[in-house]
Coordinates of C-alpha atoms (C1' of nucleotides) in Angstrom, one line a residue:
Chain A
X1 CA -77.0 72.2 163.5
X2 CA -80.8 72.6 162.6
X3 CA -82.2 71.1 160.0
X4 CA -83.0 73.1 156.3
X5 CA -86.9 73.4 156.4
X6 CA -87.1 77.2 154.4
X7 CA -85.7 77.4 151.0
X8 CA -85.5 80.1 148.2
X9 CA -84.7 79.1 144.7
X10 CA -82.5 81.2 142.4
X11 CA -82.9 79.8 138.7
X12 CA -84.1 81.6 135.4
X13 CA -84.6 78.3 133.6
X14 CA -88.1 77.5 134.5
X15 CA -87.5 73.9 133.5
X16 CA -84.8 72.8 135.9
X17 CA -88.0 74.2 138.5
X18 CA -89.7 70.7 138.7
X19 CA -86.1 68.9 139.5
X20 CA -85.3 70.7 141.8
X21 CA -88.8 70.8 144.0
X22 CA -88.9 67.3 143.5
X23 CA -85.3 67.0 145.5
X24 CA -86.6 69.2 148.2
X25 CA -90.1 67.3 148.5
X26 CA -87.9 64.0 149.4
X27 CA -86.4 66.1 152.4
X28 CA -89.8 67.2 153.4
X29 CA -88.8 70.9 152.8
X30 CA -92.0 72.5 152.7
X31 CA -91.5 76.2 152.6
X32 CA -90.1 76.2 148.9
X33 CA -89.9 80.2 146.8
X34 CA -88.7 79.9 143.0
X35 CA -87.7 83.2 141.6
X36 CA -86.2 83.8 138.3
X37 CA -84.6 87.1 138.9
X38 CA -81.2 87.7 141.3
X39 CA -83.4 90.9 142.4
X40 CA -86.2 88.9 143.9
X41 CA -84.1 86.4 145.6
X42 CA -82.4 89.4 147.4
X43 CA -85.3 91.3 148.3
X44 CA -87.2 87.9 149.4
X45 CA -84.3 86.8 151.6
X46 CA -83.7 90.5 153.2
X47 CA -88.0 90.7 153.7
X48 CA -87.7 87.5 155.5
X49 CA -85.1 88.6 157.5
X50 CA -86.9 91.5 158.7
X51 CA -90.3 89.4 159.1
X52 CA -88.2 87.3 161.8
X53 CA -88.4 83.9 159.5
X54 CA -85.5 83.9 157.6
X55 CA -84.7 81.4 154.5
X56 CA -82.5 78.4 155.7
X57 CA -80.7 78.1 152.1
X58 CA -80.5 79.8 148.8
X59 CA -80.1 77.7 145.7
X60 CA -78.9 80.0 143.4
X61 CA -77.9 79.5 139.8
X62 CA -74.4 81.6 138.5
X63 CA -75.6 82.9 135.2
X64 CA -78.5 84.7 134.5
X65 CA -79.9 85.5 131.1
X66 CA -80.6 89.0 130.3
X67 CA -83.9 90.3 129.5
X68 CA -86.0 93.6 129.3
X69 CA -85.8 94.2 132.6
X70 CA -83.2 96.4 134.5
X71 CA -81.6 94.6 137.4
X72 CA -79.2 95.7 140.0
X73 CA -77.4 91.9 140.3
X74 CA -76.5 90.4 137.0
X75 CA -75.8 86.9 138.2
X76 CA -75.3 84.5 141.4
X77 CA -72.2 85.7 142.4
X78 CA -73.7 89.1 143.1
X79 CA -76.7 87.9 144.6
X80 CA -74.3 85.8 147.0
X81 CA -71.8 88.6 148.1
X82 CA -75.5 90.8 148.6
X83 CA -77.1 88.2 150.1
X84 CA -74.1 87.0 153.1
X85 CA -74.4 91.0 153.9
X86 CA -78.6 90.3 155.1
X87 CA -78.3 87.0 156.8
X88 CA -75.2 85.7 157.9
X89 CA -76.8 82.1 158.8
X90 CA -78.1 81.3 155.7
X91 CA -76.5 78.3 153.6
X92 CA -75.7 78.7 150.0
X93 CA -75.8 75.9 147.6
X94 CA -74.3 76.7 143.9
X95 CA -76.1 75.2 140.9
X96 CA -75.1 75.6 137.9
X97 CA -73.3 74.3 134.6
X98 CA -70.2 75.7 135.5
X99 CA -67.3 73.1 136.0
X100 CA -63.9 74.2 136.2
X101 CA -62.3 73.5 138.8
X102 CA -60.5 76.6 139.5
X103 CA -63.9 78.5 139.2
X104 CA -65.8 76.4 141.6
X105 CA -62.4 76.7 144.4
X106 CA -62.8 80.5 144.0
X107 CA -66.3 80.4 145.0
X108 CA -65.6 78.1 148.2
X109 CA -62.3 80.4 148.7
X110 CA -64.2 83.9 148.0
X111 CA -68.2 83.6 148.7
X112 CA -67.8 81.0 151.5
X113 CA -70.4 78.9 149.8
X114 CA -71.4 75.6 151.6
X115 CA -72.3 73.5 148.8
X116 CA -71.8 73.5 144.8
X117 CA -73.1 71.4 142.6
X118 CA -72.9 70.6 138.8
X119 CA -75.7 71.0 136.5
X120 CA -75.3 67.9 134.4
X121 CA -76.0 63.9 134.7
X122 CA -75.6 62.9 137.7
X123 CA -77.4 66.6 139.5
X124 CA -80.2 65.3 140.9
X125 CA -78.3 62.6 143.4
X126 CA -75.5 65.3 143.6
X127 CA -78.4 67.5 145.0
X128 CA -79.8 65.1 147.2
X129 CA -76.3 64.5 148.9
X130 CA -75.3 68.1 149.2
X131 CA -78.6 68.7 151.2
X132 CA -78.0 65.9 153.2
X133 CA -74.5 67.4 154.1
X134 CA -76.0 70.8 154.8
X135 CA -78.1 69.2 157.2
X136 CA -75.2 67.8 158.9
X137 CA -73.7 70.9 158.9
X138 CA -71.2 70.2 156.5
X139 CA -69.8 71.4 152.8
X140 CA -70.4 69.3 149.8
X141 CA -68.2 69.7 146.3
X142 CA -69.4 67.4 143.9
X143 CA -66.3 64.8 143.4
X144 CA -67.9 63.3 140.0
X145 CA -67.2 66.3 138.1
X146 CA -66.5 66.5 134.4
X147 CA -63.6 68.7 134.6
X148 CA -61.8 66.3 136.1
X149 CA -61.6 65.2 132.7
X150 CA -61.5 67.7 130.6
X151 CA -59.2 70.1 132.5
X152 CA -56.5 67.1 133.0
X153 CA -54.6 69.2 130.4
X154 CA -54.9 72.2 131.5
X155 CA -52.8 71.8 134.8
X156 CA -50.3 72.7 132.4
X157 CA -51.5 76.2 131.8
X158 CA -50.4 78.2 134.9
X159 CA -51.8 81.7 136.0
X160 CA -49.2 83.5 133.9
X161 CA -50.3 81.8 130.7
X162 CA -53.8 82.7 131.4
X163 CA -53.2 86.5 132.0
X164 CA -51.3 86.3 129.3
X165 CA -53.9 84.5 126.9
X166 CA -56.1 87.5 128.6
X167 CA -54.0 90.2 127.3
X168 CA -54.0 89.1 123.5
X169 CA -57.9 88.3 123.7
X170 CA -58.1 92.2 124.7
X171 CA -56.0 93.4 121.9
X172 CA -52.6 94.4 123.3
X173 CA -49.1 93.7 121.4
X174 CA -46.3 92.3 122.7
X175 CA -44.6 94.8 124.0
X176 CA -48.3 96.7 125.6
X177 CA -48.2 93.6 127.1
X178 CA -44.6 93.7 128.0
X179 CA -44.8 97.3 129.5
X180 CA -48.3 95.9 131.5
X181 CA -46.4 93.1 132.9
X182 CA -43.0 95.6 134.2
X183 CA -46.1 98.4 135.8
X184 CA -48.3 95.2 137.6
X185 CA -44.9 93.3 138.5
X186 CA -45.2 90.5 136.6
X187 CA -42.4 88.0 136.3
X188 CA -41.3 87.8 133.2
X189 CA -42.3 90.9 132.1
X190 CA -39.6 91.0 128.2
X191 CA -41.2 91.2 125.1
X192 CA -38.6 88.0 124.5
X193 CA -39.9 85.9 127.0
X194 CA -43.5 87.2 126.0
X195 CA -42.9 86.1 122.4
X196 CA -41.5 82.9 123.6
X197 CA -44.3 82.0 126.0
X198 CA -46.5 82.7 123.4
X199 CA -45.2 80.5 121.0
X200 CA -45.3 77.5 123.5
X201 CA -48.8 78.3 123.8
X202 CA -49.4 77.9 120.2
X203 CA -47.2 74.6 120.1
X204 CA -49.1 73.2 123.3
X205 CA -52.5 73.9 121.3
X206 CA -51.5 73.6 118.3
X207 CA -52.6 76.7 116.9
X208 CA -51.8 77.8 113.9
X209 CA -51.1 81.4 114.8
X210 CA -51.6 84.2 117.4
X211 CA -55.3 84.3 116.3
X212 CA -56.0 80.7 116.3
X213 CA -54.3 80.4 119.7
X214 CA -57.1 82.9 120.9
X215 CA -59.3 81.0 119.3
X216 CA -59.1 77.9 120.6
X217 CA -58.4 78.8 123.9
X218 CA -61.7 80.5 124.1
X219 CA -63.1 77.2 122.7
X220 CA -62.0 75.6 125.3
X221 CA -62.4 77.7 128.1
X222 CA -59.4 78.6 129.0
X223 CA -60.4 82.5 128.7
Chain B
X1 CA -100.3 66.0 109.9
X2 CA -100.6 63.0 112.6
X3 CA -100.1 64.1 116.0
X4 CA -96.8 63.8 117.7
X5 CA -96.8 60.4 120.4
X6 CA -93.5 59.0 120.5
X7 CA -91.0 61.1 121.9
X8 CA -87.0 60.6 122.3
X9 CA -85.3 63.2 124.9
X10 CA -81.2 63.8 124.5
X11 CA -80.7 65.9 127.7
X12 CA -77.5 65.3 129.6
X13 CA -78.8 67.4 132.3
X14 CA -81.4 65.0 134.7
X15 CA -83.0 68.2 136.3
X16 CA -84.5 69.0 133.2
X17 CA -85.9 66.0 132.3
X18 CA -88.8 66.4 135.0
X19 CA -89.6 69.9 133.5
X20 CA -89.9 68.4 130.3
X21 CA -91.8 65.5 131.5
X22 CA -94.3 67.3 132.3
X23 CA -94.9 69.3 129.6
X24 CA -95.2 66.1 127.4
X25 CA -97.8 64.8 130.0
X26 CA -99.9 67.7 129.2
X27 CA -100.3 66.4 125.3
X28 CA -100.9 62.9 126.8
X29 CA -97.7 61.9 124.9
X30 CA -96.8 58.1 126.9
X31 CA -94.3 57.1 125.3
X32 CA -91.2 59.1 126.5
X33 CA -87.6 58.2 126.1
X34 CA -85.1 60.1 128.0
X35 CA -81.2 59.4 127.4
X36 CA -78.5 61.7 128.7
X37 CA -75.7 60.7 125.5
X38 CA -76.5 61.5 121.9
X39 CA -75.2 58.0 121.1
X40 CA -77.7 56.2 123.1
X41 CA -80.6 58.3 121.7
X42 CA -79.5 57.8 118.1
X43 CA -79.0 54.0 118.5
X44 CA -82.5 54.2 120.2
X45 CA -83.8 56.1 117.1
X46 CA -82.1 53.3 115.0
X47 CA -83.7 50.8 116.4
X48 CA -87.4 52.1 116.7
X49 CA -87.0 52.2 112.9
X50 CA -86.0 49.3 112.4
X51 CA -88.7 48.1 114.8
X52 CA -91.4 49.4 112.5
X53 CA -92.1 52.2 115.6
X54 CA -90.2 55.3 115.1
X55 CA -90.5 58.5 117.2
X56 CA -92.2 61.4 115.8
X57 CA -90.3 63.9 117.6
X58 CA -86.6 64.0 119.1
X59 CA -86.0 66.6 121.8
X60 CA -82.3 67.5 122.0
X61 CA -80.0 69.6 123.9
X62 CA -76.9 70.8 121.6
X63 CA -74.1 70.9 124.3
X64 CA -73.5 67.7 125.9
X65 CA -70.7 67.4 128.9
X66 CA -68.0 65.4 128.0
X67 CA -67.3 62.3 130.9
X68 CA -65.3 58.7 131.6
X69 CA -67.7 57.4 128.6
X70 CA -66.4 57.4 124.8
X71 CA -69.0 58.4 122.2
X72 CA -69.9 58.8 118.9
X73 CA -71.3 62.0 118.8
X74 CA -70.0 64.8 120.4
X75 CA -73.2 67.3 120.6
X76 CA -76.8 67.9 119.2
X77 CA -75.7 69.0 115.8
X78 CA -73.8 65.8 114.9
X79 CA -76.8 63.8 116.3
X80 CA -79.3 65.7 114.3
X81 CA -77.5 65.3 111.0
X82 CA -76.9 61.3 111.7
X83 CA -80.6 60.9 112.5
X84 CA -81.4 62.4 109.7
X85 CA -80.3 59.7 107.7
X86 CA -81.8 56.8 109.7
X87 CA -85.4 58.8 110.2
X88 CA -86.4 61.4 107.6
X89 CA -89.9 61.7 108.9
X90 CA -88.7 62.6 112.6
X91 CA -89.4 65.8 113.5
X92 CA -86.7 67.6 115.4
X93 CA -86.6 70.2 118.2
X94 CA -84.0 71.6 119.7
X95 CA -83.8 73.2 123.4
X96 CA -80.9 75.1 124.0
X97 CA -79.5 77.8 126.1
X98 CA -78.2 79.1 123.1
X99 CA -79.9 81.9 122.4
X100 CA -77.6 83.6 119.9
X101 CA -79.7 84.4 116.6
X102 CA -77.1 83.8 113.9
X103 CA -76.8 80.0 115.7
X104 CA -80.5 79.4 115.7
X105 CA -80.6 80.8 112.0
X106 CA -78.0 78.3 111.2
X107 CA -79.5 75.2 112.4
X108 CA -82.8 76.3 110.5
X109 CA -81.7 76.5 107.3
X110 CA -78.5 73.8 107.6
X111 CA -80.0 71.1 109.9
X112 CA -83.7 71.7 108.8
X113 CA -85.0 71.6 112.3
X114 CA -88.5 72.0 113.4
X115 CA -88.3 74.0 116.0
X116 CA -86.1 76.1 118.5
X117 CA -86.5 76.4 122.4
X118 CA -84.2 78.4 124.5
X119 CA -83.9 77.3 127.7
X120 CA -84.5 80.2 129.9
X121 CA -87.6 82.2 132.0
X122 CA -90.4 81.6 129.3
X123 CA -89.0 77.7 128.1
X124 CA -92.1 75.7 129.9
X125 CA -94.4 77.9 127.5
X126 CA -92.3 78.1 124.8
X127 CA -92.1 74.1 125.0
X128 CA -96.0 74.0 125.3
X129 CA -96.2 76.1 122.0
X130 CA -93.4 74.3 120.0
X131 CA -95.1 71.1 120.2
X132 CA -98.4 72.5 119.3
X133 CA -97.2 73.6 116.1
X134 CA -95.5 70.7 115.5
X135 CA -98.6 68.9 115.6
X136 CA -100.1 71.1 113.6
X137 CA -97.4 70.8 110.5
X138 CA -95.8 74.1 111.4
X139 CA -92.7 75.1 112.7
X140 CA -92.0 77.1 115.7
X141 CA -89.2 79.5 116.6
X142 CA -89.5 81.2 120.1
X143 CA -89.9 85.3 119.3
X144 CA -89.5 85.9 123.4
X145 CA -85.7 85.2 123.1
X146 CA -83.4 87.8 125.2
X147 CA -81.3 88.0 122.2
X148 CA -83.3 90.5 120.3
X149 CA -82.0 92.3 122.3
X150 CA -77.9 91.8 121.9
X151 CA -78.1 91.1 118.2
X152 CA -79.9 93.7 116.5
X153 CA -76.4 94.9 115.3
X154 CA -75.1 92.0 113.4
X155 CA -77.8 92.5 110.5
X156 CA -74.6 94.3 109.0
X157 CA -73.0 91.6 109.0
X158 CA -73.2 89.5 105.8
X159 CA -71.7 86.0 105.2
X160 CA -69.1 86.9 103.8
X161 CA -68.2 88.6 106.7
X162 CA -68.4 85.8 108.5
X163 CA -66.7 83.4 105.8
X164 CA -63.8 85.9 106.3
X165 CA -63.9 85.8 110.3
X166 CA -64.0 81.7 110.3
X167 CA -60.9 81.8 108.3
X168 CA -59.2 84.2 110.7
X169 CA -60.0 82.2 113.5
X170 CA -59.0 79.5 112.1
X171 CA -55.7 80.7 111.4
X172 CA -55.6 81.6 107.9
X173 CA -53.5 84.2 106.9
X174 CA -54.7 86.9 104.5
X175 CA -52.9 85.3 101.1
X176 CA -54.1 82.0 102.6
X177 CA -57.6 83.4 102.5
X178 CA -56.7 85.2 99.2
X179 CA -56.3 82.1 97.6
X180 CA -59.0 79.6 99.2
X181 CA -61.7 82.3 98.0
X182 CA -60.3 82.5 94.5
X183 CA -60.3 78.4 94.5
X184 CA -64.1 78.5 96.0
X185 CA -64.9 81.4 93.9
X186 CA -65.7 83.7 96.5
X187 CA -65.3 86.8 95.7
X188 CA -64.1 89.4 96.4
X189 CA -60.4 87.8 96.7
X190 CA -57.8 89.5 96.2
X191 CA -55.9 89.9 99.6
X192 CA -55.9 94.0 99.0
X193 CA -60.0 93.3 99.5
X194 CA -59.7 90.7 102.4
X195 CA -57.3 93.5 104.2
X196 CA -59.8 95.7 103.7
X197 CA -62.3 94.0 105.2
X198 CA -61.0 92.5 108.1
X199 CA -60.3 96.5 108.8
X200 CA -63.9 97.2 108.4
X201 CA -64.8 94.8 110.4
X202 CA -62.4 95.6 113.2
X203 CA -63.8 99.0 112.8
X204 CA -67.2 98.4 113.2
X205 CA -66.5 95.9 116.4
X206 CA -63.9 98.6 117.7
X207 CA -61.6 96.1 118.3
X208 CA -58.1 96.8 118.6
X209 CA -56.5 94.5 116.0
X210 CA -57.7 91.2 114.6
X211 CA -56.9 89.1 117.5
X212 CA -59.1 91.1 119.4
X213 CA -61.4 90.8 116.6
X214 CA -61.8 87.5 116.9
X215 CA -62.7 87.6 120.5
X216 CA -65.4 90.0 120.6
X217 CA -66.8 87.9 117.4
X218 CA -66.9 84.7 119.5
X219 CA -68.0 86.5 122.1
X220 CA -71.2 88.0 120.4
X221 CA -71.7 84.1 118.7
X222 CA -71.0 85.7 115.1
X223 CA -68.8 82.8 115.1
Chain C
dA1 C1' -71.9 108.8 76.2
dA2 C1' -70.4 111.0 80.3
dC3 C1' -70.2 111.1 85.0
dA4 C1' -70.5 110.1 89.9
dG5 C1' -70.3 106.7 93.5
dC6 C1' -68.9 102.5 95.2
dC7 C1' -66.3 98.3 95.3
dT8 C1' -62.2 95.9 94.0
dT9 C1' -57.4 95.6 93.2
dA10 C1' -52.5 97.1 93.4
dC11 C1' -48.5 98.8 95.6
dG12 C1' -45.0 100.7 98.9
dG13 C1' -43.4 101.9 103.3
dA14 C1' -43.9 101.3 108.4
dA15 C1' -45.0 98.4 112.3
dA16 C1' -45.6 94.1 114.4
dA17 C1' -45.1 89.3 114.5
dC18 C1' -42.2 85.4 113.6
dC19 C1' -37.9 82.6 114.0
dG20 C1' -33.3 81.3 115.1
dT21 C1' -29.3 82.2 117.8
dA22 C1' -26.9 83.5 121.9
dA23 C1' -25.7 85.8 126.1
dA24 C1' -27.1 86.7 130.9
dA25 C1' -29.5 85.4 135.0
dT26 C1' -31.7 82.2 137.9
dT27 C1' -32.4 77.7 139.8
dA28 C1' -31.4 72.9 141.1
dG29 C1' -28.3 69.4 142.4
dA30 C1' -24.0 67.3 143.8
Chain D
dT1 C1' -19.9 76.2 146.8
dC2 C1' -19.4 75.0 142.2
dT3 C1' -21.5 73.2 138.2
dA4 C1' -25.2 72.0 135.1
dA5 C1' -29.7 72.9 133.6
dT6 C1' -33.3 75.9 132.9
dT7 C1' -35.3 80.4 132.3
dT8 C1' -35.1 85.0 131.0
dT9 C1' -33.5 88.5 128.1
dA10 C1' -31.4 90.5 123.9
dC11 C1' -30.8 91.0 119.0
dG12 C1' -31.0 90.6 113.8
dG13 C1' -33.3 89.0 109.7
dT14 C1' -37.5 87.5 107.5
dT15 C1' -42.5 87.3 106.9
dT16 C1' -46.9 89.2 107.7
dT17 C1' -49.8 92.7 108.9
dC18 C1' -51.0 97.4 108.9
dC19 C1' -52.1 101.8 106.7
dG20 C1' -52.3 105.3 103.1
dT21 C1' -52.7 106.3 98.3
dA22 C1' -54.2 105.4 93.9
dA23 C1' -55.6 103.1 89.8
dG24 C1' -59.2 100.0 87.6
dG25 C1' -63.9 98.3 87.1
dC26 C1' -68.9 98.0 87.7
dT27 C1' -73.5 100.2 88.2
dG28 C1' -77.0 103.6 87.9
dT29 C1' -78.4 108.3 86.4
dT30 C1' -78.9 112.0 83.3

DNA sequence: AACAGCCTTACGGAAAACCGTAAAATTAGA
DNA sequence: TCTAATTTTACGGTTTTCCGTAAGGCTGTT
């Protein structure tokens, strides 16, 4: 496995720039591009395809803000699924503040990422070690994540509860929601068992009603 | 107005603290304090009083991830309002990736902040300008923030409104509300009105029923 | 003073949510 | 395989929300 000397940067927050050049600088990673914009990482990465010097590994951020100017990806996940299409050997590392856990498996299960790391604390040693294991050829998922701590509870919230969580956030009734579930084959699918779910949704969170429920789950994430 | 040349930093994220390092170099500011917990920074605080050396200006994040470690203070608001009381000279800014204008508003006129970063493209300039005007006796408030362009539509939206949305989401139901507002003396109270309303507002947000109301508020930071 | 326009309040019927009970179906265990 | 336990479904009564109509009150204009 050859070693990372070509790097492009996806990251609109122009302060996390410095931290991150300074990680790369330790590896003696030289050829460094920061660009602020999805759009420029992907024309960047396919230009240095075609130049015959393509970029070892893109850093890319998830979520970037919106500003005056039109863009064809709106955040890293785009960029990625783009980006695997122009250069199949390039590695991607995931950066950013996102750190729930069934959101970071979907990116290693989906995108095929190699590395993902948590904006937060502990980033810069996080970085340092998931470069290391790209070096080595190997994936790296940050073990010292938050959610492990936060999302303790929520292992009691299951798939169903989440769609259904989804449903009310969007404004059906119960029985929309019933008649969705019987179409899409969703098991239970009654406006009883809806109702009932529901309600052990607002006793789990103690919500006060249907509203609160929504509420707080947003809050916290959930949805 | 004596210039600004003690400096405490509440950042949870370390890749930031480089960018802003370096910004703070550029004013020649030495003395530079970086702590990733709002408790440590406020004990710090505390102490520099007491010390006879206070900082002139705390830098703070407002979201702070929650990990293994107990604390005091959950986030940059509760910080800010407990400094407050041990440091009424300090001069507060606050860098954020909040960028929602009804937020920032907020922590203008109820936190009495001196100035408002966004974290984002433009937040190494905006930074440079913030503590310029700070040094100057002014206050700063970043006009290059991406949400001019999301929230020209709330200027509809007055506080009652909002009063009336918090106690939705809360889980108040409409005589609930009816009879809070006539304790508070808000008016108008009478549940008839509060209906009213909260159909207005579900009209003007297209949203499907109040539940759904709820959503897209906290969706668009109203609430 | 008279009037129009807007906001507030009141009320009644229909729809949906809420709550308890109970039957039917499915699963788990002996 | 039979039984016990759990989950799903069904149903009826109560509360709350939803929606239309209409009366009452405040303000500004002529």
């Amino acid at each position: 496995m050859s070693r990372i000397n070509k790097v492009i940067i996806a990251e609109d927050i122009k302060s996390i720039h410095l931290g991150l050049s300074s990680i790369l600088e330790k590896f003696h990673i030289e050829k460094r591009d920061f660009v602020q914009y999805c759009d420029d990482a992907y024309i960047m990465i396919k230009k240095a395809v075609k130049d015959n010097s393509p970029y070892d590994l893109l850093i890319t951020d998830l979520s970037f803000a919106k500003d005056h100017r039109e863009v064809n990806f709106l955040n890293g996940e785009d960029l990625i699924k783009a980006v695997k299409n122009e250069n199949k050997n390039i590695k991607i590392l995931v950066f950013s503040i996102e750190d729930r856990l069934h959101k970071i498996e979907y990116f290693f299960n989906h995108l095929e990422i190699d590395a993902y790391v948590c904006k937060g604390r502990n980033d810069q040693k996080d970085l340092e070690k998931a470069i290391k294991a790209i070096n080595q050829g190997n994936k790296y998922f940050s073990k010292s994540l938050s959610n492990l701590y936060t999302n303790k509870c929520h292992q009691e919230i299951d798939n169903y509860d989440i769609e259904l969580l989804r449903m009310l956030e969007q404004g059906y009734n119960q029985s929309e929601i019933s008649k969705i579930f019987k179409r899409k084959k969703v098991s239970p699918s009654s406006t009883s068992t809806i109702e009932k779910r529901i309600n052990n949704l607002k006793n789990y969170f103690k919500a006060k009603n249907t509203i609160n429920l929504i509420a707080k789950s947003k809050d916290l994430g959930i949805i």
